[in-house]
mmCIF file of C-alpha atoms in Angstrom:
data_model
loop_
_atom_site.group_PDB
_atom_site.id
_atom_site.type_symbol
_atom_site.label_atom_id
_atom_site.label_comp_id
_atom_site.label_asym_id
_atom_site.label_seq_id
_atom_site.Cartn_x
_atom_site.Cartn_y
_atom_site.Cartn_z
ATOM 1 C CA MET A 1 -9.715 0.441 5.657
ATOM 2 C CA ARG A 2 -9.984 4.137 4.831
ATOM 3 C CA THR A 3 -10.384 5.202 1.219
ATOM 4 C CA LEU A 4 -7.479 6.821 -0.553
ATOM 5 C CA SER A 5 -9.433 10.070 -0.895
ATOM 6 C CA ASP A 6 -10.146 10.148 2.853
ATOM 7 C CA ILE A 7 -6.464 9.542 3.584
ATOM 8 C CA LEU A 8 -5.432 12.286 1.138
ATOM 9 C CA GLU A 9 -7.809 14.767 2.719
ATOM 10 C CA GLU A 10 -6.164 14.216 6.099
ATOM 11 C CA TYR A 11 -2.637 14.026 4.634
ATOM 12 C CA GLU A 12 -2.956 17.420 2.903
ATOM 13 C CA PHE A 13 -3.953 19.019 6.195
ATOM 14 C CA LEU A 14 -0.798 17.747 7.918
ATOM 15 C CA GLU A 15 2.861 18.728 7.683
ATOM 16 C CA GLY A 16 6.237 17.062 8.218
ATOM 17 C CA ASP A 17 6.325 14.711 11.193
ATOM 18 C CA GLU A 18 2.521 14.610 11.349
ATOM 19 C CA ARG A 19 2.535 12.997 7.892
ATOM 20 C CA TYR A 20 4.962 10.363 9.151
ATOM 21 C CA ARG A 21 2.646 9.677 12.070
ATOM 22 C CA LEU A 22 -0.296 9.290 9.682
ATOM 23 C CA LEU A 23 1.640 6.771 7.586
ATOM 24 C CA ILE A 24 2.550 4.815 10.709
ATOM 25 C CA GLU A 25 -1.099 4.871 11.787
ATOM 26 C CA LEU A 26 -2.196 3.592 8.358
ATOM 27 C CA GLY A 27 0.253 0.727 8.669
ATOM 28 C CA ARG A 28 -1.178 -0.194 12.058
ATOM 29 C CA GLU A 29 -4.686 -0.249 10.565
ATOM 30 C CA LEU A 30 -3.821 -2.955 8.034
ATOM 31 C CA ASP A 31 -5.437 -6.347 8.595
ATOM 32 C CA ASP A 32 -3.068 -8.649 10.450
ATOM 33 C CA MET A 33 -0.974 -10.791 8.142
ATOM 34 C CA PRO A 34 -0.144 -14.179 9.673
ATOM 35 C CA ASP A 35 3.572 -14.942 9.862
ATOM 36 C CA ALA A 36 2.975 -18.114 7.820
ATOM 37 C CA LEU A 37 2.149 -15.889 4.816
ATOM 38 C CA LYS A 38 5.374 -13.907 5.112
ATOM 39 C CA THR A 39 7.378 -16.027 2.732
ATOM 40 C CA ASP A 40 9.800 -15.495 -0.107
ATOM 41 C CA ALA A 41 6.846 -15.868 -2.508
ATOM 42 C CA THR A 42 4.973 -12.916 -0.953
ATOM 43 C CA LEU A 43 8.053 -10.721 -0.462
ATOM 44 C CA VAL A 44 8.111 -7.576 -2.613
ATOM 45 C CA ARG A 45 11.513 -7.252 -4.280
ATOM 46 C CA GLY A 46 13.422 -3.969 -4.378
ATOM 47 C CA CYS A 47 12.228 -2.527 -1.076
ATOM 48 C CA SER A 48 14.739 -1.287 1.477
ATOM 49 C CA ALA A 49 12.651 -2.907 4.230
ATOM 50 C CA ALA A 50 10.949 -6.288 4.038
ATOM 51 C CA VAL A 51 7.451 -5.938 2.552
ATOM 52 C CA TRP A 52 5.000 -8.763 2.023
ATOM 53 C CA VAL A 53 1.788 -8.595 -0.010
ATOM 54 C CA TYR A 54 -0.663 -11.475 -0.228
ATOM 55 C CA PRO A 55 -3.932 -11.605 -2.198
ATOM 56 C CA THR A 56 -6.651 -13.179 -0.044
ATOM 57 C CA GLU A 57 -9.625 -13.424 -2.392
ATOM 58 C CA GLN A 58 -9.870 -14.868 -5.863
ATOM 59 C CA THR A 59 -13.266 -13.357 -6.668
ATOM 60 C CA GLU A 60 -14.423 -10.372 -8.674
ATOM 61 C CA THR A 61 -12.863 -7.896 -6.234
ATOM 62 C CA LEU A 62 -9.346 -7.742 -4.887
ATOM 63 C CA HIS A 63 -8.405 -7.940 -1.235
ATOM 64 C CA PHE A 64 -4.832 -7.941 0.010
ATOM 65 C CA LEU A 65 -3.005 -8.517 3.251
ATOM 66 C CA ALA A 66 0.263 -6.640 3.617
ATOM 67 C CA ASP A 67 2.967 -6.091 6.192
ATOM 68 C CA SER A 68 6.461 -4.692 6.595
ATOM 69 C CA ASN A 69 9.149 -4.847 9.222
ATOM 70 C CA ALA A 70 9.465 -1.029 9.112
ATOM 71 C CA ALA A 71 6.689 1.281 10.329
ATOM 72 C CA ILE A 72 6.925 3.966 7.607
ATOM 73 C CA THR A 73 7.231 1.361 4.843
ATOM 74 C CA LYS A 74 4.192 -0.436 6.259
ATOM 75 C CA GLY A 75 2.315 2.867 5.946
ATOM 76 C CA ILE A 76 3.437 3.238 2.340
ATOM 77 C CA VAL A 77 2.235 -0.262 1.440
ATOM 78 C CA ALA A 78 -1.026 0.598 3.227
ATOM 79 C CA LEU A 79 -1.417 3.548 0.816
ATOM 80 C CA VAL A 80 -0.847 1.274 -2.178
ATOM 81 C CA ILE A 81 -3.362 -1.235 -0.826
ATOM 82 C CA ALA A 82 -5.895 1.546 -0.089
ATOM 83 C CA ALA A 83 -5.771 2.504 -3.772
ATOM 84 C CA VAL A 84 -6.847 -0.984 -4.906
ATOM 85 C CA GLN A 85 -8.515 -2.717 -1.949
ATOM 86 C CA ASP A 86 -11.911 -4.307 -2.663
ATOM 87 C CA LYS A 87 -12.061 -2.958 -6.216
ATOM 88 C CA PRO A 88 -12.839 -5.091 -9.286
ATOM 89 C CA ALA A 89 -9.774 -6.806 -10.753
ATOM 90 C CA GLY A 90 -10.423 -5.359 -14.215
ATOM 91 C CA GLU A 91 -10.538 -1.822 -12.825
ATOM 92 C CA VAL A 92 -7.276 -2.270 -10.928
ATOM 93 C CA ALA A 93 -5.534 -3.904 -13.906
ATOM 94 C CA GLY A 94 -6.225 -0.785 -15.986
ATOM 95 C CA MET A 95 -5.730 1.730 -13.201
ATOM 96 C CA ASP A 96 -2.788 4.125 -12.968
ATOM 97 C CA VAL A 97 -1.996 3.433 -9.321
ATOM 98 C CA ALA A 98 1.114 5.628 -9.392
ATOM 99 C CA GLU A 99 -1.073 8.523 -10.561
ATOM 100 C CA ALA A 100 -3.575 7.798 -7.770
ATOM 101 C CA LEU A 101 -0.694 8.067 -5.273
ATOM 102 C CA ALA A 102 0.872 11.159 -6.918
ATOM 103 C CA PRO A 103 -0.963 13.702 -4.688
ATOM 104 C CA PHE A 104 0.890 12.244 -1.696
ATOM 105 C CA ASP A 105 4.187 13.315 -3.331
ATOM 106 C CA LEU A 106 5.997 10.522 -1.511
ATOM 107 C CA LYS A 107 9.283 11.069 -3.367
ATOM 108 C CA SER A 108 9.698 14.550 -1.900
ATOM 109 C CA GLN A 109 8.191 13.691 1.489
ATOM 110 C CA LEU A 110 10.285 10.579 2.175
ATOM 111 C CA SER A 111 13.805 9.370 1.507
ATOM 112 C CA SER A 112 14.466 7.487 -1.725
ATOM 113 C CA ASN A 113 15.214 4.359 0.347
ATOM 114 C CA ARG A 114 11.654 4.381 1.658
ATOM 115 C CA THR A 115 10.006 4.884 -1.733
ATOM 116 C CA GLN A 116 12.217 2.779 -4.013
ATOM 117 C CA GLY A 117 9.991 -0.293 -3.693
ATOM 118 C CA VAL A 118 6.695 1.483 -4.436
ATOM 119 C CA PRO A 119 6.746 0.659 -8.189
ATOM 120 C CA ASN A 120 7.295 -3.012 -7.305
ATOM 121 C CA MET A 121 4.387 -2.966 -4.827
ATOM 122 C CA ILE A 122 2.174 -1.454 -7.514
ATOM 123 C CA ALA A 123 3.356 -3.944 -10.145
ATOM 124 C CA LEU A 124 2.625 -6.881 -7.844
ATOM 125 C CA VAL A 125 -0.985 -5.874 -7.149
ATOM 126 C CA GLN A 126 -1.631 -4.984 -10.785
ATOM 127 C CA GLU A 127 -0.179 -8.256 -12.087
ATOM 128 C CA HIS A 128 -2.465 -10.135 -9.730
ATOM 129 C CA ALA A 129 -5.412 -8.012 -10.870
ATOM 130 C CA ALA A 130 -4.595 -8.654 -14.532
ATOM 131 C CA ARG A 131 -4.458 -12.433 -13.933
ATOM 132 C CA LEU A 132 -7.881 -12.352 -12.247
ATOM 133 C CA ALA A 133 -9.389 -10.076 -14.889
ATOM 134 C CA ALA A 134 -8.199 -12.387 -17.680
ATOM 135 C CA ALA A 135 -9.590 -15.510 -15.989
#
C-alpha cells in the first residue's frame, strides 16, 4: 500500500475527475477482504455506502482489511487505512488522523454523502489501536 504522503503528492497534482479516478484506484489496491469478514460486526456505521473494516493483526503494529460496495467510498476508506496501516498501535491511538487527511480536503472535493462516514472510519481504527496500546 502506498504511503499517505505519496498519495497526497499525486493527489495535489490532479484535478476534478482525475482525483476521483485516483480514489477509485486506491480502493482497487486494497488487500482483498473475504466476504466472510463482511459482517454486521465489521460494518462501519454512518456511511452512505456499506463499508467494512477488519483488523487482521493483534501485534505491535496495526494492519486492516477494508472494503466498500461503492468505488469512491472504497477509495476514501483506503485513504484512512493508508494513514494508519502498519504503524504502532500507540502511535495511531494518539494520532490526529483527521488532520493527516485534511490536505485532501475531502469535504470540498466530494459530496457530503460520500464523506459523512469518515469520522466513524477514523474512530473505529483508533479505538482498535487504543485497545491494543493499552494491552
